[in-house]
Amino acid sequence: MPTDLTSPKNHTILFAGKQLGKGTLEDIKNSFKRLFGDTVKVIIPADIKDKIKNPGDLRNLEYDILVAGDKTSQVILNDAEDRRATILLPRWAAEVKAQRKWVKPERLLHFYEENTDMDANKKKDSSGTSGTGGTSGTGGTSGTGKDIPNSENPDVPMSGTGGTSGNGGTSGNGGTSGNGGSSGNGGSSGNGGSSGEDEDFKFPWEEEGNGFIFEDEEDSQRNNFEKDPIRKAWYDEVADGPWTVTVDIHPADELSGTKSPRMNYEMCIEGIYRSWFVVTDPETPVFVELPQLRDSYLIPWKDHLGLMDRYTTSNGHQLARRADKALKKCTMMQEFNFWSIAFNGNVCMIVGRLPDDEEPGVWSRSDFKKIFGSDADKMFNAIREEMGHPWIESKRRKRVADVESFKMKLRNRGATVEVDLKREIEALRM
């Protein structure tokens, strides 16, 4: 089993419980796959729910790193401890996603400890001592082979050698502890067992929906594009879709020059068009009567070459430019199914579907203006205005604006050159 945590090579990571940030466990899995490819294997409970029928089946699962979020089952935690897997906190995965590279876990920042609040099924020890081989006073710990790091010296364990409870040891008042014996009030302590009060909890496979994933409803609804069946079918055509790309600054904030830009923003990839990723903002509010319409931008894929290669090899969508004459299938512009108006401050491309077409195509702004005249810009600007963006200026309006700006410069007059010239001549004569 790999022990080198300085690189992702040969690691198998199991994610469980509630993770940090927005998105589902499936989103996190896809993010790690895009970052590290086949170098690291990622497992989420949804992948194994059909294979794990009882607690013993967990032993057949291969993993060496567990990222234990809030409400991770105690059964899974115990299994990770028994196999001496590395147990990390969700903040480690969040840092990996934010930095877009492997982060070597730090003992005091990223490692799970038994007294952490992330364990929702934590058992409270009230049994005093537990056999020979490690003590667990009031509120103490008596692990199952896991060394709890000392906060002052992380290399020195606090739970004795191995932290196990011996065979036949006594534990608390009125409870003896041998192989499979009982300990204290309701607690059990056998070979390597735990002592203390048992909380009433069900095994993950006994919970509704298998009990593996505990996610807030608002997180599962974050990406509105996943809820639309037409868009979902489009994303599902690409292996492991939907694919996302994290941009340093939100394109809208970069264009507007706002003082408080949204940083490290994750956007959904619609497809590749020429030298750009066509991306959409997953936080776009859904238009009830235009359910496929999203806020969209063009970003150069040369800034994300590794991602572009992986997206392409996964049969990622290559958006095709369509002829302007194809728009004549629409007797009126409202019949066109707008998916997005992708903009980068200079180039504007319209993505959408014609009536009876199975896949979206790409048209330029001028293509629409050829068929629908000035109404095209009115439609585009109405859409952009609803999304909080400035209007797209026409070339004519730009020329008028340039002339007006130049006129403003002409209005600011100073002293005549003749006055200054006379002064210089008089000075020379003196």
Short mmCIF file of C-alpha atoms in Angstrom, two decimals:
data_model
loop_
_atom_site.label_atom_id
_atom_site.label_comp_id
_atom_site.label_asym_id
_atom_site.label_seq_id
_atom_site.Cartn_x
_atom_site.Cartn_y
_atom_site.Cartn_z
CA MET A 1 0.00 0.00 0.00
CA PRO A 2 1.52 3.39 -0.96
CA THR A 3 2.86 5.46 1.93
CA ASP A 4 4.39 8.34 -0.04
CA LEU A 5 2.00 11.29 0.27
CA THR A 6 4.19 13.70 -1.69
CA SER A 7 2.58 12.72 -5.01
CA PRO A 8 -0.71 11.26 -6.26
CA LYS A 9 1.00 8.25 -7.81
CA ASN A 10 -0.64 4.88 -7.08
CA HIS A 11 -3.05 6.20 -4.45
CA THR A 12 -6.68 5.14 -4.18
CA ILE A 13 -8.85 7.74 -2.43
CA LEU A 14 -12.25 7.06 -0.87
CA PHE A 15 -14.44 10.15 -0.31
CA ALA A 16 -17.23 9.87 2.26
CA GLY A 17 -19.55 12.25 4.06
CA LYS A 18 -20.13 15.95 3.48
CA GLN A 19 -17.21 17.71 1.78
CA LEU A 20 -16.36 21.41 1.74
CA GLY A 21 -17.55 23.84 -0.91
CA LYS A 22 -20.25 23.46 -3.50
CA GLY A 23 -20.90 20.38 -5.54
CA THR A 24 -21.54 16.70 -5.03
CA LEU A 25 -19.14 13.84 -4.35
CA GLU A 26 -19.42 13.05 -8.06
CA ASP A 27 -18.20 16.58 -8.84
CA ILE A 28 -15.18 16.10 -6.59
CA LYS A 29 -14.41 12.75 -8.18
CA ASN A 30 -14.52 14.30 -11.66
CA SER A 31 -12.30 17.20 -10.55
CA PHE A 32 -9.62 14.80 -9.26
CA LYS A 33 -9.84 12.72 -12.41
CA ARG A 34 -9.33 15.78 -14.60
CA LEU A 35 -6.40 16.95 -12.48
CA PHE A 36 -4.54 13.64 -12.17
CA GLY A 37 -5.97 11.33 -14.83
CA ASP A 38 -5.16 7.66 -14.18
CA THR A 39 -2.38 8.50 -11.72
CA VAL A 40 -4.81 8.33 -8.81
CA LYS A 41 -8.01 6.31 -8.40
CA VAL A 42 -11.02 7.96 -6.74
CA ILE A 43 -13.94 6.09 -5.17
CA ILE A 44 -17.19 7.52 -3.84
CA PRO A 45 -19.91 5.58 -2.01
CA ALA A 46 -22.17 5.61 -5.06
CA ASP A 47 -19.53 3.50 -6.84
CA ILE A 48 -19.59 0.73 -4.24
CA LYS A 49 -23.13 0.73 -2.86
CA ASP A 50 -24.06 -2.39 -4.85
CA LYS A 51 -20.95 -4.27 -3.66
CA ILE A 52 -21.18 -3.47 0.06
CA LYS A 53 -24.03 -5.51 1.52
CA ASN A 54 -22.70 -5.80 5.09
CA PRO A 55 -19.83 -4.32 7.15
CA GLY A 56 -17.52 -7.21 6.37
CA ASP A 57 -17.65 -6.43 2.65
CA LEU A 58 -15.66 -3.25 3.28
CA ARG A 59 -12.57 -5.44 3.74
CA ASN A 60 -12.73 -6.31 0.04
CA LEU A 61 -12.50 -2.64 -0.93
CA GLU A 62 -9.03 -1.38 -1.81
CA TYR A 63 -8.10 2.16 -0.78
CA ASP A 64 -5.27 3.77 1.17
CA ILE A 65 -6.65 7.31 1.71
CA LEU A 66 -10.03 8.18 3.22
CA VAL A 67 -11.27 11.78 3.04
CA ALA A 68 -13.75 11.77 5.91
CA GLY A 69 -16.34 14.51 5.80
CA ASP A 70 -19.06 15.31 8.29
CA LYS A 71 -21.47 12.40 8.92
CA THR A 72 -19.02 9.81 7.62
CA SER A 73 -20.23 6.47 8.98
CA GLN A 74 -18.35 5.15 12.01
CA VAL A 75 -18.21 1.80 10.23
CA ILE A 76 -16.19 3.33 7.39
CA LEU A 77 -13.94 5.16 9.85
CA ASN A 78 -13.29 1.93 11.76
CA ASP A 79 -12.47 0.11 8.54
CA ALA A 80 -9.98 2.83 7.54
CA GLU A 81 -8.33 2.67 10.97
CA ASP A 82 -8.14 -1.13 10.90
CA ARG A 83 -6.33 -1.11 7.57
CA ARG A 84 -4.15 1.83 8.74
CA ALA A 85 -5.26 4.00 5.84
CA THR A 86 -4.44 7.71 5.87
CA ILE A 87 -7.54 9.60 7.04
CA LEU A 88 -7.72 13.21 5.87
CA LEU A 89 -10.11 16.10 6.41
CA PRO A 90 -12.17 17.66 3.57
CA ARG A 91 -10.04 20.83 3.74
CA TRP A 92 -7.23 18.84 2.08
CA ALA A 93 -9.40 18.03 -0.96
CA ALA A 94 -10.58 21.65 -1.09
CA GLU A 95 -6.95 22.86 -1.21
CA VAL A 96 -6.12 20.40 -3.99
CA LYS A 97 -9.03 21.72 -6.06
CA ALA A 98 -8.15 25.35 -5.34
CA GLN A 99 -4.45 24.95 -6.21
CA ARG A 100 -5.17 22.54 -9.07
CA LYS A 101 -2.28 20.30 -8.04
CA TRP A 102 -1.44 17.60 -5.52
CA VAL A 103 -0.94 18.95 -2.00
CA LYS A 104 1.15 16.96 0.47
CA PRO A 105 -1.04 16.60 3.59
CA GLU A 106 0.20 18.38 6.70
CA ARG A 107 -0.24 16.65 10.03
CA LEU A 108 -1.85 19.49 11.98
CA LEU A 109 -3.94 20.87 9.12
CA HIS A 110 -5.24 17.94 7.13
CA PHE A 111 -5.14 14.76 9.23
CA TYR A 112 -8.29 13.41 10.82
CA GLU A 113 -8.23 12.92 14.58
CA GLU A 114 -10.69 10.98 16.69
CA ASN A 115 -11.63 14.09 18.66
CA THR A 116 -12.50 16.09 15.57
CA ASP A 117 -16.01 17.42 15.04
CA MET A 118 -16.07 15.89 11.55
CA ASP A 119 -17.05 12.54 13.09
CA ALA A 120 -20.80 12.77 13.53
CA ASN A 121 -20.99 9.28 15.09
CA LYS A 122 -18.19 9.80 17.58
CA LYS A 123 -18.44 7.60 20.66
CA LYS A 124 -18.04 9.24 24.03
CA ASP A 125 -15.70 7.28 26.36
CA SER A 126 -16.93 7.04 29.94
CA SER A 127 -15.42 3.74 31.04
CA GLY A 128 -12.17 4.72 32.78
CA THR A 129 -9.33 2.34 31.89
CA SER A 130 -9.58 -0.33 29.25
CA GLY A 131 -7.26 -3.31 29.63
CA THR A 132 -3.51 -3.29 29.33
CA GLY A 133 -1.93 -1.63 26.34
CA GLY A 134 -3.32 1.89 26.58
CA THR A 135 -5.39 3.91 29.00
CA SER A 136 -8.43 5.98 28.24
CA GLY A 137 -9.42 7.96 31.33
CA THR A 138 -12.59 9.98 31.50
CA GLY A 139 -13.15 11.23 27.97
CA GLY A 140 -9.93 9.56 26.78
CA THR A 141 -9.33 7.40 23.75
CA SER A 142 -8.51 3.76 23.28
CA GLY A 143 -8.08 3.40 19.54
CA THR A 144 -7.93 0.38 17.32
CA GLY A 145 -4.34 0.65 16.29
CA LYS A 146 -4.44 4.33 15.28
CA ASP A 147 -2.01 6.78 16.88
CA ILE A 148 -3.64 10.12 17.59
CA PRO A 149 -1.12 12.91 16.85
CA ASN A 150 0.06 15.11 19.67
CA SER A 151 -0.79 18.75 18.91
CA GLU A 152 2.64 19.88 20.16
CA ASN A 153 4.63 17.08 18.57
CA PRO A 154 2.73 15.36 15.76
CA ASP A 155 5.24 12.52 15.62
CA VAL A 156 4.52 11.42 19.20
CA PRO A 157 1.25 9.49 19.70
CA MET A 158 -0.99 10.19 22.67
CA SER A 159 -2.76 6.85 22.88
CA GLY A 160 -0.07 4.42 24.02
CA THR A 161 1.54 1.74 21.93
CA GLY A 162 -0.96 0.94 19.23
CA GLY A 163 -3.80 2.23 21.38
CA THR A 164 -5.38 -1.23 21.74
CA SER A 165 -7.29 -2.68 24.65
CA GLY A 166 -5.82 -5.95 25.93
CA ASN A 167 -7.42 -9.35 26.18
CA GLY A 168 -9.21 -9.99 29.42
CA GLY A 169 -8.61 -6.53 30.88
CA THR A 170 -11.12 -4.89 33.20
CA SER A 171 -12.97 -1.79 32.16
CA GLY A 172 -15.00 0.60 34.32
CA ASN A 173 -17.38 -0.38 37.08
CA GLY A 174 -19.36 -3.54 36.61
CA GLY A 175 -18.05 -4.53 33.21
CA THR A 176 -15.41 -7.05 32.25
CA SER A 177 -13.72 -7.09 28.89
CA GLY A 178 -12.36 -10.21 27.26
CA ASN A 179 -12.70 -11.50 23.73
CA GLY A 180 -16.04 -10.12 22.68
CA GLY A 181 -16.81 -9.06 26.27
CA SER A 182 -18.82 -6.05 27.36
CA SER A 183 -17.48 -2.85 28.84
CA GLY A 184 -19.11 -0.23 31.04
CA ASN A 185 -22.53 1.13 30.19
CA GLY A 186 -23.50 -0.36 26.88
CA GLY A 187 -19.98 -0.16 25.44
CA SER A 188 -18.19 -3.12 23.94
CA SER A 189 -14.51 -3.88 24.02
CA GLY A 190 -12.94 -7.01 22.56
CA ASN A 191 -9.69 -7.39 20.69
CA GLY A 192 -8.94 -3.84 19.67
CA GLY A 193 -12.52 -2.89 20.51
CA SER A 194 -13.83 0.48 21.67
CA SER A 195 -15.29 1.32 25.02
CA GLY A 196 -17.93 3.79 26.08
CA GLU A 197 -21.58 4.51 25.40
CA ASP A 198 -22.91 3.28 22.07
CA GLU A 199 -24.93 5.80 20.13
CA ASP A 200 -27.87 4.47 18.17
CA PHE A 201 -26.88 4.60 14.50
CA LYS A 202 -27.50 2.44 11.46
CA PHE A 203 -24.97 0.98 9.12
CA PRO A 204 -24.69 2.90 5.84
CA TRP A 205 -26.43 0.18 3.84
CA GLU A 206 -29.39 0.27 6.26
CA GLU A 207 -30.05 3.97 5.74
CA GLU A 208 -32.48 5.28 3.18
CA GLY A 209 -30.65 5.74 -0.10
CA ASN A 210 -27.85 3.53 1.32
CA GLY A 211 -26.92 6.28 3.73
CA PHE A 212 -23.56 6.91 2.15
CA ILE A 213 -23.97 10.44 0.89
CA PHE A 214 -25.08 13.17 3.23
CA GLU A 215 -25.41 16.28 1.09
CA ASP A 216 -27.35 19.48 1.51
CA GLU A 217 -30.20 19.73 -0.95
CA GLU A 218 -28.99 23.13 -2.12
CA ASP A 219 -25.61 21.64 -3.06
CA SER A 220 -27.19 18.93 -5.18
CA GLN A 221 -29.15 21.65 -6.99
CA ARG A 222 -26.16 23.94 -7.53
CA ASN A 223 -25.56 23.22 -11.20
CA ASN A 224 -28.84 24.10 -12.83
CA PHE A 225 -27.70 22.65 -16.16
CA GLU A 226 -27.89 19.18 -14.62
CA LYS A 227 -31.62 19.55 -14.03
CA ASP A 228 -32.55 20.28 -17.64
CA PRO A 229 -33.01 16.95 -19.50
CA ILE A 230 -31.88 18.33 -22.87
CA ARG A 231 -28.69 19.82 -21.49
CA LYS A 232 -28.05 16.80 -19.27
CA ALA A 233 -28.23 14.53 -22.32
CA TRP A 234 -25.72 16.82 -24.07
CA TYR A 235 -23.23 16.68 -21.19
CA ASP A 236 -23.67 12.93 -20.74
CA GLU A 237 -22.47 12.35 -24.31
CA VAL A 238 -18.96 13.18 -23.06
CA ALA A 239 -17.33 10.62 -20.78
CA ASP A 240 -17.55 11.67 -17.11
CA GLY A 241 -19.51 14.80 -18.05
CA PRO A 242 -20.30 17.49 -17.28
CA TRP A 243 -16.74 18.79 -17.53
CA THR A 244 -15.72 22.00 -15.81
CA VAL A 245 -12.78 24.39 -15.98
CA THR A 246 -11.61 26.65 -13.17
CA VAL A 247 -10.71 30.16 -14.32
CA ASP A 248 -8.55 32.53 -12.27
CA ILE A 249 -11.10 35.34 -12.57
CA HIS A 250 -14.74 35.15 -13.64
CA PRO A 251 -14.81 36.33 -17.30
CA ALA A 252 -17.56 38.87 -16.59
CA ASP A 253 -15.53 40.41 -13.77
CA GLU A 254 -12.42 40.47 -15.94
CA LEU A 255 -14.32 42.32 -18.67
CA SER A 256 -15.93 44.82 -16.29
CA GLY A 257 -12.79 45.41 -14.22
CA THR A 258 -14.68 45.15 -10.93
CA LYS A 259 -12.68 45.73 -7.74
CA SER A 260 -14.02 42.53 -6.14
CA PRO A 261 -13.74 39.84 -8.81
CA ARG A 262 -14.83 36.26 -8.29
CA MET A 263 -11.63 34.21 -8.09
CA ASN A 264 -10.96 30.53 -8.94
CA TYR A 265 -14.41 30.21 -10.49
CA GLU A 266 -15.59 26.86 -11.83
CA MET A 267 -17.42 26.98 -15.17
CA CYS A 268 -19.05 24.28 -17.26
CA ILE A 269 -17.57 23.38 -20.64
CA GLU A 270 -20.14 23.39 -23.45
CA GLY A 271 -17.60 22.37 -26.04
CA ILE A 272 -14.64 23.54 -28.10
CA TYR A 273 -15.01 26.10 -30.88
CA ARG A 274 -11.83 26.90 -32.80
CA SER A 275 -9.32 28.18 -30.22
CA TRP A 276 -11.79 28.59 -27.38
CA PHE A 277 -13.64 26.69 -24.74
CA VAL A 278 -17.28 27.74 -24.83
CA VAL A 279 -18.13 27.83 -21.11
CA THR A 280 -21.25 28.63 -19.11
CA ASP A 281 -21.74 29.88 -15.59
CA PRO A 282 -23.38 27.09 -13.54
CA GLU A 283 -24.91 29.71 -11.24
CA THR A 284 -27.07 31.13 -14.06
CA PRO A 285 -30.69 31.38 -12.86
CA VAL A 286 -32.96 29.24 -15.02
CA PHE A 287 -35.23 31.05 -17.46
CA VAL A 288 -38.51 29.16 -17.15
CA GLU A 289 -39.55 29.68 -20.78
CA LEU A 290 -35.98 29.36 -22.12
CA PRO A 291 -34.69 26.43 -20.02
CA GLN A 292 -31.51 25.81 -22.03
CA LEU A 293 -30.30 29.44 -21.99
CA ARG A 294 -27.13 30.04 -19.94
CA ASP A 295 -24.66 32.86 -19.29
CA SER A 296 -21.72 32.06 -21.56
CA TYR A 297 -18.16 33.11 -22.40
CA LEU A 298 -15.26 32.27 -24.69
CA ILE A 299 -11.97 31.44 -22.97
CA PRO A 300 -8.79 30.32 -24.81
CA TRP A 301 -8.08 26.64 -24.27
CA LYS A 302 -4.34 27.30 -24.67
CA ASP A 303 -4.46 28.42 -21.04
CA HIS A 304 -5.69 24.94 -20.10
CA LEU A 305 -3.81 22.61 -22.46
CA GLY A 306 -3.85 19.55 -20.20
CA LEU A 307 -7.59 19.86 -19.68
CA MET A 308 -8.18 20.41 -23.38
CA ASP A 309 -6.29 17.19 -24.20
CA ARG A 310 -8.26 15.16 -21.65
CA TYR A 311 -11.56 16.67 -22.78
CA THR A 312 -10.78 15.89 -26.42
CA THR A 313 -9.77 12.29 -25.71
CA SER A 314 -13.04 11.87 -23.80
CA ASN A 315 -14.91 12.65 -27.05
CA GLY A 316 -15.59 16.20 -25.96
CA HIS A 317 -17.96 18.26 -28.08
CA GLN A 318 -16.50 20.11 -31.06
CA LEU A 319 -18.99 22.86 -31.87
CA ALA A 320 -19.45 23.41 -35.60
CA ARG A 321 -20.03 26.73 -37.36
CA ARG A 322 -23.28 26.70 -39.31
CA ALA A 323 -24.17 28.69 -42.42
CA ASP A 324 -26.30 31.81 -42.05
CA LYS A 325 -28.82 30.39 -44.54
CA ALA A 326 -29.65 27.62 -42.06
CA LEU A 327 -31.29 30.25 -39.86
CA LYS A 328 -34.05 30.57 -42.45
CA LYS A 329 -35.59 27.45 -40.92
CA CYS A 330 -36.86 29.90 -38.29
CA THR A 331 -39.74 31.97 -39.64
CA MET A 332 -39.12 34.30 -36.71
CA MET A 333 -36.12 34.64 -34.42
CA GLN A 334 -38.14 33.53 -31.38
CA GLU A 335 -38.26 30.02 -32.89
CA PHE A 336 -34.50 29.68 -32.42
CA ASN A 337 -33.59 27.74 -29.26
CA PHE A 338 -30.97 29.97 -27.64
CA TRP A 339 -28.42 28.10 -25.51
CA SER A 340 -25.93 30.90 -25.01
CA ILE A 341 -24.42 34.10 -26.34
CA ALA A 342 -20.71 33.45 -25.84
CA PHE A 343 -18.64 36.62 -25.58
CA ASN A 344 -15.03 37.49 -24.76
CA GLY A 345 -15.15 41.26 -25.14
CA ASN A 346 -14.40 41.15 -28.84
CA VAL A 347 -15.87 38.01 -30.44
CA CYS A 348 -19.53 37.10 -30.05
CA MET A 349 -20.83 33.64 -31.01
CA ILE A 350 -24.40 32.39 -30.65
CA VAL A 351 -24.94 28.76 -29.62
CA GLY A 352 -28.32 27.13 -30.03
CA ARG A 353 -30.56 24.74 -31.91
CA LEU A 354 -32.75 25.15 -34.96
CA PRO A 355 -36.22 23.61 -35.02
CA ASP A 356 -36.02 19.79 -35.35
CA ASP A 357 -32.19 19.79 -35.01
CA GLU A 358 -30.73 17.25 -32.59
CA GLU A 359 -27.56 19.13 -31.66
CA PRO A 360 -26.70 22.79 -31.12
CA GLY A 361 -24.65 24.72 -33.64
CA VAL A 362 -22.70 27.98 -33.69
CA TRP A 363 -23.47 31.19 -35.60
CA SER A 364 -21.86 34.59 -35.58
CA ARG A 365 -23.64 37.78 -34.68
CA SER A 366 -23.38 38.96 -38.29
CA ASP A 367 -25.06 35.71 -39.46
CA PHE A 368 -28.12 36.58 -37.40
CA LYS A 369 -28.11 40.18 -38.60
CA LYS A 370 -28.09 39.02 -42.23
CA ILE A 371 -31.28 37.04 -41.68
CA PHE A 372 -33.11 39.00 -38.99
CA GLY A 373 -31.68 42.51 -39.42
CA SER A 374 -31.36 44.94 -36.53
CA ASP A 375 -33.74 42.82 -34.43
CA ALA A 376 -30.83 40.44 -33.83
CA ASP A 377 -28.86 42.96 -31.77
CA LYS A 378 -32.02 43.92 -29.90
CA MET A 379 -32.53 40.26 -28.94
CA PHE A 380 -28.90 39.74 -27.94
CA ASN A 381 -28.81 42.88 -25.83
CA ALA A 382 -32.10 41.97 -24.15
CA ILE A 383 -30.59 38.62 -23.14
CA ARG A 384 -27.34 40.18 -21.95
CA GLU A 385 -29.20 42.84 -19.99
CA GLU A 386 -31.18 40.16 -18.13
CA MET A 387 -27.87 38.55 -17.18
CA GLY A 388 -26.46 41.81 -15.90
CA HIS A 389 -24.10 42.54 -18.81
CA PRO A 390 -23.68 45.75 -20.85
CA TRP A 391 -25.03 45.90 -24.37
CA ILE A 392 -22.91 44.72 -27.25
CA GLU A 393 -22.03 47.83 -29.21
CA SER A 394 -22.53 47.80 -32.97
CA LYS A 395 -19.71 49.03 -35.21
CA ARG A 396 -21.77 52.09 -36.08
CA ARG A 397 -22.35 52.93 -32.42
CA LYS A 398 -18.66 52.42 -31.76
CA ARG A 399 -17.77 54.84 -34.57
CA VAL A 400 -20.24 57.41 -33.22
CA ALA A 401 -18.84 56.96 -29.71
CA ASP A 402 -15.29 57.41 -30.99
CA VAL A 403 -16.25 60.64 -32.78
CA GLU A 404 -18.03 61.98 -29.68
CA SER A 405 -14.99 61.16 -27.57
CA PHE A 406 -12.75 62.98 -30.02
CA LYS A 407 -15.08 66.01 -29.99
CA MET A 408 -14.72 66.18 -26.21
CA LYS A 409 -10.96 66.41 -26.66
CA LEU A 410 -11.39 69.26 -29.17
CA ARG A 411 -13.48 71.29 -26.72
CA ASN A 412 -10.65 71.66 -24.22
CA ARG A 413 -8.80 74.73 -25.56
CA GLY A 414 -5.72 76.50 -24.24
CA ALA A 415 -3.75 79.67 -25.06
CA THR A 416 -2.81 80.38 -28.68
CA VAL A 417 0.53 79.33 -30.07
CA GLU A 418 1.03 82.92 -31.30
CA VAL A 419 1.12 84.33 -27.76
CA ASP A 420 3.74 81.82 -26.66
CA LEU A 421 5.77 82.40 -29.84
CA LYS A 422 5.82 86.21 -29.34
CA ARG A 423 7.09 85.73 -25.79
CA GLU A 424 9.92 83.52 -26.98
CA ILE A 425 10.93 86.03 -29.70
CA GLU A 426 10.92 88.94 -27.24
CA ALA A 427 13.06 86.94 -24.84
CA LEU A 428 15.62 86.28 -27.56
CA ARG A 429 15.77 89.98 -28.50
CA MET A 430 16.56 90.92 -24.92
#
